[in-house]
PDB file of C-alpha atoms and ligand atoms in Angstrom:
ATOM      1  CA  UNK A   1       0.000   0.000   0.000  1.00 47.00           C
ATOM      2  CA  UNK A   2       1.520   3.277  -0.811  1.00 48.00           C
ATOM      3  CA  UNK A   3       0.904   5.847   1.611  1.00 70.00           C
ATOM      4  CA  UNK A   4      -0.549   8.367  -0.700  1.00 85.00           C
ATOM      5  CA  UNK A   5      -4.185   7.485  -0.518  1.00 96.00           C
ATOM      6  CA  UNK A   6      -6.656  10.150  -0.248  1.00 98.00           C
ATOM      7  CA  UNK A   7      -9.340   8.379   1.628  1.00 98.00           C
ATOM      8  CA  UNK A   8      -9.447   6.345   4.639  1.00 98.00           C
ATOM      9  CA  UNK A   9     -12.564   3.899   4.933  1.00 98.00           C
ATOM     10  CA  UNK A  10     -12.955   2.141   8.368  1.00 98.00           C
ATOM     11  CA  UNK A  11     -14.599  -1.229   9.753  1.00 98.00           C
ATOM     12  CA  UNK A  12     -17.076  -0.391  12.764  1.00 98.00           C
ATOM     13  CA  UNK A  13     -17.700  -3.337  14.701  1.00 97.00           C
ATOM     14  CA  UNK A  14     -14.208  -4.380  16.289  1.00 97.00           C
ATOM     15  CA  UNK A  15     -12.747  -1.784  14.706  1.00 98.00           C
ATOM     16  CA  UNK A  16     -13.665   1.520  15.263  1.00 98.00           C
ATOM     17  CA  UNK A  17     -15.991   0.457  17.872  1.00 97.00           C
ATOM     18  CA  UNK A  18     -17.010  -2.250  20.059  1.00 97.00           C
ATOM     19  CA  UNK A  19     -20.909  -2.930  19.799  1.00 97.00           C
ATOM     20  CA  UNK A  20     -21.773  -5.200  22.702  1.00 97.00           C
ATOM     21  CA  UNK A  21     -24.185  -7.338  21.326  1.00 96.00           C
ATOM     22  CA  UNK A  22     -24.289 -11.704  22.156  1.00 95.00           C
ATOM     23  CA  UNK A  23     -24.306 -12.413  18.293  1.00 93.00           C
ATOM     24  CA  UNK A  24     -24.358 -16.469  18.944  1.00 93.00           C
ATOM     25  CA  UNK A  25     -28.338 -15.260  21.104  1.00 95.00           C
ATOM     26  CA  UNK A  26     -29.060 -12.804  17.721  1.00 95.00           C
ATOM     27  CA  UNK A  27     -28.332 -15.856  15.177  1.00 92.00           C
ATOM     28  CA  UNK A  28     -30.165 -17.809  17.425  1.00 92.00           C
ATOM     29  CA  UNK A  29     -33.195 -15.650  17.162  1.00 94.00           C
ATOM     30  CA  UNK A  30     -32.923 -15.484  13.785  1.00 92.00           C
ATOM     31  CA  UNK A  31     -33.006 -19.182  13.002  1.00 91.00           C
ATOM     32  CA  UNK A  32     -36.363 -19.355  15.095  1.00 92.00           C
ATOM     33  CA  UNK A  33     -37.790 -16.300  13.087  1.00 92.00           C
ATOM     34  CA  UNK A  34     -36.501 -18.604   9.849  1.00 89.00           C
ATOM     35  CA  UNK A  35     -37.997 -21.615  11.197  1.00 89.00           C
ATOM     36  CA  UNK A  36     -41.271 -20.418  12.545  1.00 90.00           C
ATOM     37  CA  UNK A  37     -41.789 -18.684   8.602  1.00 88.00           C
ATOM     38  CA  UNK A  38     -40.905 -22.294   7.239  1.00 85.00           C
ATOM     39  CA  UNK A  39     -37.689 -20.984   5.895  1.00 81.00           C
ATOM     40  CA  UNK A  40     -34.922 -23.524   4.886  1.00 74.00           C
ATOM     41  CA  UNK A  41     -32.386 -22.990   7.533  1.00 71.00           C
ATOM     42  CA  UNK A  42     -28.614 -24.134   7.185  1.00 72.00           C
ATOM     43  CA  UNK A  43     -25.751 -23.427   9.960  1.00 67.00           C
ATOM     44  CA  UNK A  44     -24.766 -20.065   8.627  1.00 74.00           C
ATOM     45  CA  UNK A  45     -23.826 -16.772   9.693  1.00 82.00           C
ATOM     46  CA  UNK A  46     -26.146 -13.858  10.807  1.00 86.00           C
ATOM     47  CA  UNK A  47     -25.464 -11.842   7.160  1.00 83.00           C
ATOM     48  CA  UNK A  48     -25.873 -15.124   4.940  1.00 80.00           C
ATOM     49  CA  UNK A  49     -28.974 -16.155   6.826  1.00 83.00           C
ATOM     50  CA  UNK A  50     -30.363 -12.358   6.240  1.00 84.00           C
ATOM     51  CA  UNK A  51     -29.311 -12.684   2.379  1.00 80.00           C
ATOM     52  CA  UNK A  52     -31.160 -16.286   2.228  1.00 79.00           C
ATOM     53  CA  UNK A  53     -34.416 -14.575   3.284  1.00 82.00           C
ATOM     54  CA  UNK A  54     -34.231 -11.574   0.384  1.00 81.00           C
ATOM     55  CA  UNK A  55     -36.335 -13.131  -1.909  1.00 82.00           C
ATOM     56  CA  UNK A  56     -39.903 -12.841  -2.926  1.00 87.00           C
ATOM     57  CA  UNK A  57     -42.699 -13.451  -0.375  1.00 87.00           C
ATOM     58  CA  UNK A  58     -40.162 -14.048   2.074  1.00 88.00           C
ATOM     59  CA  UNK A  59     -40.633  -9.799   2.973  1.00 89.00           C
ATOM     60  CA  UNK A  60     -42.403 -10.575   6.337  1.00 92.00           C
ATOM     61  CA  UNK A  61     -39.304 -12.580   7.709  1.00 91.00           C
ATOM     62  CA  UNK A  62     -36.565 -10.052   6.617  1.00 90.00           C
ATOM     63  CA  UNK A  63     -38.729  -7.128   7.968  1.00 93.00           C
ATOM     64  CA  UNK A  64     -38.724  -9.324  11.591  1.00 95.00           C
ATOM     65  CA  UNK A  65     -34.951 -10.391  11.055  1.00 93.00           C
ATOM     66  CA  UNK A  66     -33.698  -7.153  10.081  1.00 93.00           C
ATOM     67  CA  UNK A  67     -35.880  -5.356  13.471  1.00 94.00           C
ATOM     68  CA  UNK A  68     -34.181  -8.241  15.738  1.00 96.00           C
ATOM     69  CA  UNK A  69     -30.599  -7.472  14.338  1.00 95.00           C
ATOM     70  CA  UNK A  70     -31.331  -3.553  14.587  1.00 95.00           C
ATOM     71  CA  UNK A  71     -32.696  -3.707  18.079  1.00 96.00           C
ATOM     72  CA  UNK A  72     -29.763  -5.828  19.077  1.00 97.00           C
ATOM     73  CA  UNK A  73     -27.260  -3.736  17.639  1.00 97.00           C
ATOM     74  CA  UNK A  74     -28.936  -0.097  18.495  1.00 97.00           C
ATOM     75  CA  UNK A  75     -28.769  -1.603  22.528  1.00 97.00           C
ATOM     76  CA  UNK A  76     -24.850  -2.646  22.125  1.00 97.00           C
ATOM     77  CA  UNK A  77     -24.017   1.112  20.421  1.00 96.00           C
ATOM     78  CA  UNK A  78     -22.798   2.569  23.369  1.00 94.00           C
ATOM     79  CA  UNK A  79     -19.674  -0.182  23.951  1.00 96.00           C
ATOM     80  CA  UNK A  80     -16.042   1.492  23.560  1.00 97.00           C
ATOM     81  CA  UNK A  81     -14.031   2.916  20.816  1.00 98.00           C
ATOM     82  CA  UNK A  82     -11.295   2.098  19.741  1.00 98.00           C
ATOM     83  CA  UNK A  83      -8.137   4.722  21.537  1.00 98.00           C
ATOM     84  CA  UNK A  84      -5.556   3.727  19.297  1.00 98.00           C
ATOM     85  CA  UNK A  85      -7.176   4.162  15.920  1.00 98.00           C
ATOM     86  CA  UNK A  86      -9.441   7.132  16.797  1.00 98.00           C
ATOM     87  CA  UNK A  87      -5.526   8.976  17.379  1.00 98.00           C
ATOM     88  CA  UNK A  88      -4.023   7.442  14.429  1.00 98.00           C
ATOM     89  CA  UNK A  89      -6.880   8.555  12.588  1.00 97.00           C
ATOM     90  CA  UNK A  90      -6.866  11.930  14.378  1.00 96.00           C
ATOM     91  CA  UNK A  91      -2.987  12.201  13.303  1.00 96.00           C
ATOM     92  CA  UNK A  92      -3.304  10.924  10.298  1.00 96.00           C
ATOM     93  CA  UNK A  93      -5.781  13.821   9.315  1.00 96.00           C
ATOM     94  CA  UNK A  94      -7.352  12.544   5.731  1.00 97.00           C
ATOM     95  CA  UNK A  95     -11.471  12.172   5.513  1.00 98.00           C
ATOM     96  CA  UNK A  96     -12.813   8.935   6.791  1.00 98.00           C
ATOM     97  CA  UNK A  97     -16.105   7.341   6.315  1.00 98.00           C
ATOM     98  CA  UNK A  98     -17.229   3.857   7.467  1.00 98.00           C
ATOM     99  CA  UNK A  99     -18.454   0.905   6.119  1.00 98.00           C
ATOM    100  CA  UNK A 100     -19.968  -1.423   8.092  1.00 98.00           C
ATOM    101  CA  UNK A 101     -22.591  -4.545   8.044  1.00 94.00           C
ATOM    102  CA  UNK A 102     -24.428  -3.174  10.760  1.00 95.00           C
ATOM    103  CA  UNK A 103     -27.733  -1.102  10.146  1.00 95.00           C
ATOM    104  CA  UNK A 104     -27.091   2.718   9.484  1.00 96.00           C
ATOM    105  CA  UNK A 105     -28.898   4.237  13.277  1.00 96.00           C
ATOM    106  CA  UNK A 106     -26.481   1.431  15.175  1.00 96.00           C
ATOM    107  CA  UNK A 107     -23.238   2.868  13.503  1.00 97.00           C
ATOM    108  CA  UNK A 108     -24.303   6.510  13.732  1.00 97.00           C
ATOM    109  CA  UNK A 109     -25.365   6.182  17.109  1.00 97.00           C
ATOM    110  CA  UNK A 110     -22.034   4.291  17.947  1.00 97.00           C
ATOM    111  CA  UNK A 111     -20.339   7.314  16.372  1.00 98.00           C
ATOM    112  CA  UNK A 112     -22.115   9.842  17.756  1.00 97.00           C
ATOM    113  CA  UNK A 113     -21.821   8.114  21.646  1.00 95.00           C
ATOM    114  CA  UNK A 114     -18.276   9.032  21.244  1.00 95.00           C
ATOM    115  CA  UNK A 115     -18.262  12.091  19.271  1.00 95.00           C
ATOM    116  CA  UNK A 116     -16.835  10.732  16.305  1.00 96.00           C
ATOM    117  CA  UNK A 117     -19.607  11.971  14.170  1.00 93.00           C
ATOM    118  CA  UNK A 118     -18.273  14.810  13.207  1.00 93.00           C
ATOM    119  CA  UNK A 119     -14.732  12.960  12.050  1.00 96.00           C
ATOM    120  CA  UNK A 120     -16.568  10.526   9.362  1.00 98.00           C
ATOM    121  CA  UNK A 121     -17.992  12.250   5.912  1.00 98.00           C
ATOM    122  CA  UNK A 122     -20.410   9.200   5.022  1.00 98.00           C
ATOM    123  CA  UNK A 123     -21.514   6.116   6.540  1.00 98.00           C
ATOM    124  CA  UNK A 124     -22.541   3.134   4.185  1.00 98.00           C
ATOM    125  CA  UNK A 125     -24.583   0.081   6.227  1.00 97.00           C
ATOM    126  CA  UNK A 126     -26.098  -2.737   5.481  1.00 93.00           C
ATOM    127  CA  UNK A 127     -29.385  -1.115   4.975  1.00 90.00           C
ATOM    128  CA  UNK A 128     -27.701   1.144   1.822  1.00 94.00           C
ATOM    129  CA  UNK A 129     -26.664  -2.079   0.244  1.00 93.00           C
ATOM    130  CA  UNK A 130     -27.848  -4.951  -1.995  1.00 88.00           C
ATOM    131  CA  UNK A 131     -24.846  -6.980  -1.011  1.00 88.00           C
ATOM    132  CA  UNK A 132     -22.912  -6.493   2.423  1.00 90.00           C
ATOM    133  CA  UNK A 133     -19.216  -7.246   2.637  1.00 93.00           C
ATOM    134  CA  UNK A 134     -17.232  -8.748   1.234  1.00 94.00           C
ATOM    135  CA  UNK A 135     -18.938  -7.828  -1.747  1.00 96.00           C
ATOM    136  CA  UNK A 136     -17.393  -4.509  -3.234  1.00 98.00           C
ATOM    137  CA  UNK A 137     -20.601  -2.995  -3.278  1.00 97.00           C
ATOM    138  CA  UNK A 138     -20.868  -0.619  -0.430  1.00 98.00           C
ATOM    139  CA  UNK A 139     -16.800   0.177  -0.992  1.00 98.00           C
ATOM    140  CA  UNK A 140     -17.945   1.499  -4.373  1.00 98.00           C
ATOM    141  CA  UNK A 141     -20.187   3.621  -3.779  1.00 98.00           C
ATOM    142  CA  UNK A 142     -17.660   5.333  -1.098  1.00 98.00           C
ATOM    143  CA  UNK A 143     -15.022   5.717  -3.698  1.00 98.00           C
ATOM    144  CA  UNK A 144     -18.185   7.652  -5.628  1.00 98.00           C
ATOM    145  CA  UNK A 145     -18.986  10.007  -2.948  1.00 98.00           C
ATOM    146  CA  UNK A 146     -15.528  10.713  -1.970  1.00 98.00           C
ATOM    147  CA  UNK A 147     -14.711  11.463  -6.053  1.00 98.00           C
ATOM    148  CA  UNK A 148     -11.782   9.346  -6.242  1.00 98.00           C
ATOM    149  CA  UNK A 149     -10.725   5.668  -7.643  1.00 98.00           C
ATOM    150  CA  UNK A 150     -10.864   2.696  -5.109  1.00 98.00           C
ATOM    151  CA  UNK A 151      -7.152   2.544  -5.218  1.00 97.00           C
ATOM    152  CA  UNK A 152      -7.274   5.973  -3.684  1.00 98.00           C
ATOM    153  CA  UNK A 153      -8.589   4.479  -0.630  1.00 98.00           C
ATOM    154  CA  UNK A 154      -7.079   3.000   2.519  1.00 98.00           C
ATOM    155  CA  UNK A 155      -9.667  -0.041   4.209  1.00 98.00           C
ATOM    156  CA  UNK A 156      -9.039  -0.758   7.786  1.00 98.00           C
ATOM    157  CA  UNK A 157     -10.596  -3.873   9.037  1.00 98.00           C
ATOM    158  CA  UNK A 158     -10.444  -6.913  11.357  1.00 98.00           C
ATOM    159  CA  UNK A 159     -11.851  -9.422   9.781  1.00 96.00           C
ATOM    160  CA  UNK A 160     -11.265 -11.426   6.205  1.00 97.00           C
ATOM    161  CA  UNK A 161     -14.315 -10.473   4.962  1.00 96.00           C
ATOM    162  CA  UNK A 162     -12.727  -6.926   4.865  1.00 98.00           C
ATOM    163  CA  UNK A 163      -9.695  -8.129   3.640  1.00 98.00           C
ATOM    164  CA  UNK A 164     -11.705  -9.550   1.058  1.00 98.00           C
ATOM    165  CA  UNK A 165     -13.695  -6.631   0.211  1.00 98.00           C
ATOM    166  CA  UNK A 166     -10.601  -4.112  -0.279  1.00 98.00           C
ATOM    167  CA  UNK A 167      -9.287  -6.830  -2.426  1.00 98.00           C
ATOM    168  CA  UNK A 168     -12.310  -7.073  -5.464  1.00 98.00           C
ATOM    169  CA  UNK A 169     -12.945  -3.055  -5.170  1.00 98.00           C
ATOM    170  CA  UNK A 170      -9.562  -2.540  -5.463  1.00 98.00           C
ATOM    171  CA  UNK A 171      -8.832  -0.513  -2.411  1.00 98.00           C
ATOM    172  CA  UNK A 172      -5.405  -0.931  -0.259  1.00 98.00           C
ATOM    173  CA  UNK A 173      -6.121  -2.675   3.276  1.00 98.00           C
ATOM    174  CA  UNK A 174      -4.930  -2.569   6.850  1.00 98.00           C
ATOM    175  CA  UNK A 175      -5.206  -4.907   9.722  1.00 98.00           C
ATOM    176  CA  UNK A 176      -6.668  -2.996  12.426  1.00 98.00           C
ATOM    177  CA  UNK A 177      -4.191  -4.861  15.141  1.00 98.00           C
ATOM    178  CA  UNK A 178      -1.313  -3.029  12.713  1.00 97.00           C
ATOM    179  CA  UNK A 179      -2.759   0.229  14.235  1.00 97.00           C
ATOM    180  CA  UNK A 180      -3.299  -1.267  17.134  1.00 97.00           C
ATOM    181  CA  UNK A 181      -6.433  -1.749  19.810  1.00 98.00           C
ATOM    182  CA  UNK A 182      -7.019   0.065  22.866  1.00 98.00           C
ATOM    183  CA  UNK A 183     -10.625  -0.233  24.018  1.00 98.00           C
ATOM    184  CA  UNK A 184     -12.124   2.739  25.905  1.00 96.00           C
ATOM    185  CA  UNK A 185     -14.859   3.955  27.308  1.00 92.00           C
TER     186      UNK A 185
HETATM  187 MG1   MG B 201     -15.591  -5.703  12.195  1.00 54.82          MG
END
């Protein structure tokens, strides 16, 4: 990665911020909500299970899914930030947005808990998305508001799926633990 991008784009879950939600009790609710709506239900993650129920009359179930998820995540938005990159962020002084798989009020209201509203240009969610991470999708459309090319942009993350995602938009990545992780209150 050369270090003259124009853009950094940042994970928010484990990343920027901690979101204390039980996410083995929120798949668990979902697989009831799937099962109860006759839904074919595999051992899969929370965001595959959510993608399995956008189809056709299935609109009920992802309208119940998604309000479980959002609930679960809105209660959680007040967990820590993350010291270390909100000051290497702070130093490093280029615009930020986020991209996250969480809905759009859990990350701004995780943001704005610790003031850090003012620090990101635009938020892209799950909810402004057809396909969440690691699809390029939502990394896109950031590259688009931000008026530059996806190699432009630096992607911190923690997980592969991030990896993944800076890799088929193009962007450069970073391993948040490179920065470094300092949970605080
Ligand atoms: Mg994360």
């Amino acid at each position: 990665m050369s270090a003259d991008y124009e853009v950094v784009v940042v994970d928010l879950d484990n990343t920027l911020c901690k979101l204390e939600v039980d996410w083995g009790e929120v798949k668990a609710g979902l697989e009831r909500l799937a099962e109860a709506a006759g839904a074919d239900v595999e051992d899969e993650g929370i965001w595959p299970l959510m993608e399995a129920a956008q189809q056709p009359g299935r609109e009920p179930l992802l309208a119940d899914m998604e309000q479980l998820v959002t609930e679960a995540e809105l209660a959680g938005a007040g967990g820590p930030r993350n010291q270390a990159l909100v000051n290497w962020l702070e130093q490093d002084g280029r615009p930020v947005s986020v991209l996250s798989l969480n809905s759009d009020a859990a990350v701004k209201r995780a943001l704005s808990s610790h003031g850090l509203d003012e620090r990101v240009s635009h938020v892209v969610a799950r909810d402004h998305v057809r396909r969440v991470k690691p699809d390029p999708e939502g990394m896109l459309i950031l590259a688009r508001r931000h008026g530059v090319e996806p190699d432009r942009i630096l992607f911190i993350g923690d997980k592969d799926g991030d990896r993944e995602c800076a890799e088929q938009a193009g962007t450069g990545f970073l391993h948040v633990e490179e920065i470094g992780v300092d949970w605080r209150r």
